[in-house]
Coordinates of C-alpha atoms and ligand atoms in Angstrom, one line a residue:
M229 CA 7.1 -14.8 -14.3
N230 CA 5.6 -13.3 -11.4
I231 CA 7.6 -10.6 -9.8
V232 CA 7.5 -8.3 -6.6
L233 CA 9.3 -4.9 -7.0
L234 CA 10.4 -3.8 -3.5
G235 CA 12.0 -0.6 -2.4
G236 CA 11.3 2.5 -0.3
P237 CA 9.1 5.3 -1.4
G238 CA 10.8 6.9 -4.5
A239 CA 13.2 4.0 -5.2
G240 CA 11.8 3.9 -8.7
K241 CA 9.3 1.0 -8.5
G242 CA 6.7 2.6 -10.7
T243 CA 9.4 3.8 -13.2
Q244 CA 10.9 0.4 -13.5
S245 CA 7.2 -1.3 -14.0
D246 CA 6.9 1.2 -16.8
F247 CA 9.9 -0.4 -18.7
L248 CA 9.0 -3.9 -17.6
I249 CA 5.3 -3.4 -19.2
K250 CA 6.9 -1.8 -22.3
E251 CA 9.4 -4.7 -22.7
F252 CA 7.7 -7.7 -21.8
G253 CA 4.0 -6.8 -21.8
M254 CA 3.7 -8.0 -18.4
M255 CA 0.4 -7.2 -16.4
H256 CA 1.0 -4.7 -13.5
I257 CA -0.7 -3.8 -10.3
S258 CA 0.2 -0.9 -8.2
T259 CA -1.7 -0.6 -4.8
G260 CA -1.0 3.0 -4.8
D261 CA -2.4 3.9 -7.9
L262 CA -5.6 1.6 -7.0
L263 CA -5.7 3.6 -3.7
R264 CA -5.4 6.9 -5.4
D265 CA -7.9 6.1 -8.0
A266 CA -10.4 5.0 -5.1
V267 CA -9.8 8.1 -3.1
E268 CA -10.3 10.3 -6.4
R269 CA -13.6 8.6 -7.1
Q270 CA -14.5 8.7 -3.2
T271 CA -15.5 5.2 -3.3
E272 CA -16.5 3.5 0.1
A273 CA -12.7 2.1 0.3
G274 CA -11.2 5.5 -1.0
I275 CA -12.9 7.5 1.7
K276 CA -11.7 5.1 4.3
V277 CA -8.0 5.0 3.1
E278 CA -7.6 8.9 2.4
S279 CA -6.1 9.9 5.8
Y280 CA -3.5 7.0 5.9
M281 CA -2.4 8.0 2.5
K282 CA -2.1 11.7 3.2
S283 CA 0.0 11.1 6.2
G284 CA 2.2 8.5 4.8
N285 CA 0.9 5.7 6.8
L286 CA 0.2 2.4 5.5
V287 CA -3.6 1.4 4.8
P288 CA -4.7 -1.3 7.2
D289 CA -3.9 -5.0 5.9
E290 CA -7.5 -6.0 5.7
I291 CA -8.4 -3.2 3.3
I292 CA -5.6 -3.8 1.1
I293 CA -6.1 -7.5 0.8
E294 CA -9.7 -7.2 0.0
I295 CA -8.8 -4.8 -2.9
M296 CA -6.0 -7.1 -4.1
K297 CA -8.6 -10.1 -3.9
E298 CA -10.9 -8.4 -6.3
K299 CA -8.0 -7.4 -8.4
F300 CA -6.6 -11.0 -8.5
S301 CA -10.3 -12.3 -9.7
Q302 CA -10.0 -10.0 -12.9
I303 CA -6.4 -10.6 -13.9
D304 CA -4.9 -12.8 -16.7
L305 CA -1.5 -14.0 -15.3
S306 CA -0.3 -15.5 -18.6
K307 CA 2.1 -12.9 -19.7
G308 CA 3.4 -12.6 -15.9
L309 CA 2.6 -10.0 -13.3
I310 CA 4.4 -7.1 -11.9
L311 CA 3.7 -6.4 -8.2
D312 CA 4.4 -2.6 -7.2
G313 CA 3.7 -1.4 -3.8
F314 CA 2.6 -5.0 -2.6
P315 CA 3.1 -6.5 -0.2
R316 CA 4.2 -3.9 2.4
T317 CA 3.8 -5.9 5.5
V318 CA 4.5 -9.5 6.1
V319 CA 0.9 -10.4 6.9
Q320 CA 0.3 -9.2 3.2
A321 CA 3.2 -11.3 1.8
Q322 CA 1.7 -14.3 3.5
K323 CA -1.6 -13.7 2.2
L324 CA -0.3 -13.1 -1.2
D325 CA 1.2 -16.6 -1.2
T326 CA -1.9 -17.8 -0.4
M327 CA -4.0 -16.1 -2.9
L328 CA -1.7 -17.1 -5.7
S329 CA -1.6 -20.8 -4.5
E330 CA -5.2 -20.9 -4.8
I331 CA -4.7 -20.0 -8.5
N332 CA -1.8 -22.7 -9.2
S333 CA 0.6 -19.7 -9.4
K334 CA 3.4 -18.0 -7.1
I335 CA 5.8 -15.2 -6.9
D336 CA 9.1 -16.4 -8.9
K337 CA 11.3 -13.3 -7.7
A338 CA 11.4 -10.3 -5.6
I339 CA 13.5 -7.5 -6.9
L340 CA 14.5 -4.8 -4.3
I341 CA 15.6 -1.6 -5.9
D342 CA 18.0 -0.6 -3.2
T343 CA 18.1 3.1 -2.8
P344 CA 19.7 5.2 0.0
N345 CA 17.6 7.6 1.9
E346 CA 19.4 10.9 0.7
V347 CA 18.6 9.9 -2.8
I348 CA 15.1 8.9 -2.0
I349 CA 14.4 12.3 -0.4
N350 CA 15.7 14.5 -3.0
R351 CA 14.1 12.2 -5.9
I352 CA 10.6 12.4 -4.3
C353 CA 10.9 16.2 -3.6
S354 CA 11.4 16.8 -7.5
R355 CA 8.9 14.2 -8.5
R356 CA 5.8 15.0 -10.7
T357 CA 3.0 12.5 -11.6
C358 CA 0.8 13.0 -14.7
K359 CA -2.8 13.5 -13.4
N360 CA -4.3 11.5 -16.5
C361 CA -1.7 8.7 -17.4
G362 CA 0.2 8.2 -14.2
F363 CA 3.6 9.0 -16.1
I364 CA 6.3 9.7 -13.6
G365 CA 8.9 12.8 -14.2
S366 CA 11.2 14.8 -12.5
V367 CA 11.8 18.5 -12.4
A368 CA 15.4 18.2 -10.7
N369 CA 16.8 20.1 -13.7
L370 CA 14.2 22.6 -14.6
D371 CA 13.9 26.2 -14.1
D372 CA 10.8 27.7 -12.0
E373 CA 9.3 28.7 -15.4
E374 CA 9.8 25.2 -16.9
V375 CA 8.3 23.5 -13.6
K376 CA 5.2 25.8 -13.9
N377 CA 4.7 25.0 -17.6
Y378 CA 5.6 21.1 -17.3
R379 CA 3.4 18.7 -19.1
C380 CA 3.3 15.0 -19.5
P381 CA 5.6 14.0 -22.3
K382 CA 3.3 11.0 -23.0
C383 CA -0.1 12.6 -23.0
G384 CA 0.5 16.2 -22.7
D385 CA -1.8 16.6 -19.5
K386 CA -0.8 18.4 -16.4
M387 CA 2.1 16.9 -14.1
I388 CA 1.1 17.4 -10.6
Q389 CA 3.2 16.7 -7.3
R390 CA 1.4 13.9 -5.3
E391 CA 0.0 15.0 -2.0
D392 CA 2.3 12.8 -0.1
D393 CA 5.4 13.7 -2.1
N394 CA 6.4 16.4 0.4
K395 CA 9.2 16.3 2.8
S396 CA 7.5 15.8 6.1
V397 CA 5.6 13.2 4.8
I398 CA 8.5 11.6 2.9
L399 CA 10.3 11.2 6.2
N400 CA 7.3 9.3 7.7
R401 CA 7.1 6.9 4.7
I402 CA 10.9 6.1 5.0
D403 CA 10.2 5.4 8.6
V404 CA 6.9 3.2 7.9
Y405 CA 9.1 1.3 5.1
E406 CA 11.9 0.7 7.6
K407 CA 9.5 -0.5 10.4
Q408 CA 7.0 -2.1 8.5
T409 CA 8.1 -3.0 4.8
A410 CA 11.9 -3.8 5.3
P411 CA 10.8 -7.1 6.9
V412 CA 9.1 -8.1 3.8
V413 CA 12.7 -8.1 2.3
D414 CA 13.6 -10.8 4.8
Y415 CA 10.5 -12.8 4.2
Y416 CA 11.6 -13.2 0.7
K417 CA 15.2 -13.7 1.5
N418 CA 14.3 -16.5 3.5
K419 CA 12.6 -18.1 0.7
N420 CA 15.8 -17.6 -1.7
K421 CA 13.7 -15.3 -3.8
L422 CA 15.2 -12.0 -3.1
F423 CA 17.7 -10.3 -5.8
S424 CA 18.7 -6.7 -5.6
V425 CA 19.6 -3.7 -7.9
D426 CA 21.5 -0.5 -7.2
G427 CA 18.5 2.0 -7.3
S428 CA 20.8 5.0 -7.0
L429 CA 22.1 5.1 -10.5
P430 CA 21.2 8.5 -12.2
A431 CA 19.7 6.8 -15.3
P432 CA 16.4 4.5 -14.7
S433 CA 17.3 2.7 -17.9
N434 CA 20.7 1.6 -16.3
V435 CA 18.6 0.3 -13.4
F436 CA 16.4 -1.5 -16.0
E437 CA 19.2 -3.0 -17.7
N438 CA 20.3 -4.8 -14.4
I439 CA 16.7 -5.8 -13.8
K440 CA 16.7 -7.5 -17.0
T441 CA 19.6 -9.7 -16.3
L442 CA 17.6 -10.8 -13.3
I443 CA 14.4 -11.8 -15.2
K444 CA 15.6 -13.3 -18.3
Ligands
AMP782 P1 2.8 4.3 -3.1 O1 2.3 5.0 -4.6 O2 3.2 2.9 -3.5 O3 3.8 5.0 -2.7 O4 1.6 4.1 -2.2 C1 1.1 5.3 -1.7 C2 0.4 5.1 -0.2 O5 -0.7 4.2 -0.5 C3 1.3 4.6 0.7 O6 2.1 5.6 1.4 C4 0.2 3.9 1.5 O7 -0.5 5.0 2.5 C5 -0.9 3.5 0.5 N1 -0.3 2.0 0.2 C6 0.0 1.6 -1.0 N2 0.3 0.2 -1.2 C7 -0.1 -0.1 0.3 C8 -0.1 -1.6 0.9 N3 0.3 -2.4 0.0 N4 -0.5 -1.6 1.9 C9 -0.7 -0.5 2.7 N5 -0.8 0.8 2.2 C10 -0.4 0.9 1.0

């Protein structure tokens, strides 16, 4: 099954992707991760997208579609695909349908992780990401000393705060989501492919239980 995970910044798309990979061994593509890697390596695309990402704006469709085309030429869809952070505009959603139909495939379901803005803001401000393996954690219940010494529970590397995980950038990312990405929700709704789960549940594993009922 090929699924698109939808939801605002901090809705838990990355965390739920980790659960899906672990449970079903699905192929995962996160455009945010691909872009951060390109920025880190200062590739041609990375240099072009850096300022958009820092400010919380969307990277232009042409750039992201090129990156996805390349990725699609390398992937094996036999175990199913999770798309995390793509599509983020209706143009991208249309292009995705075209790209998949060219390889005789399609999106089966779009799952919206529906999360109120207050939850998103609190969650993102305390989110930390492993520099090495991308593990996503939270410092919400840690004291200052524990925050300073916070290491990745998976690989032991340093947990860092993403440059775009600060309050002013978050407010812009929420605004960008509402203006440019919310129409993608309607795109899948009109195709009867949209399903929704409550993303505000405190335990991510409970959100995953609900996602599992949708994809079995
Ligand atoms: P994410 O990790 O999914 O929150 O993405 C981080 C940033 O990467 C976003 O704020 C955008 O600047 C950029 N980005 C990721 N995916 C896309 C996309 N599909 N279209 C445009 N920009 C994207």
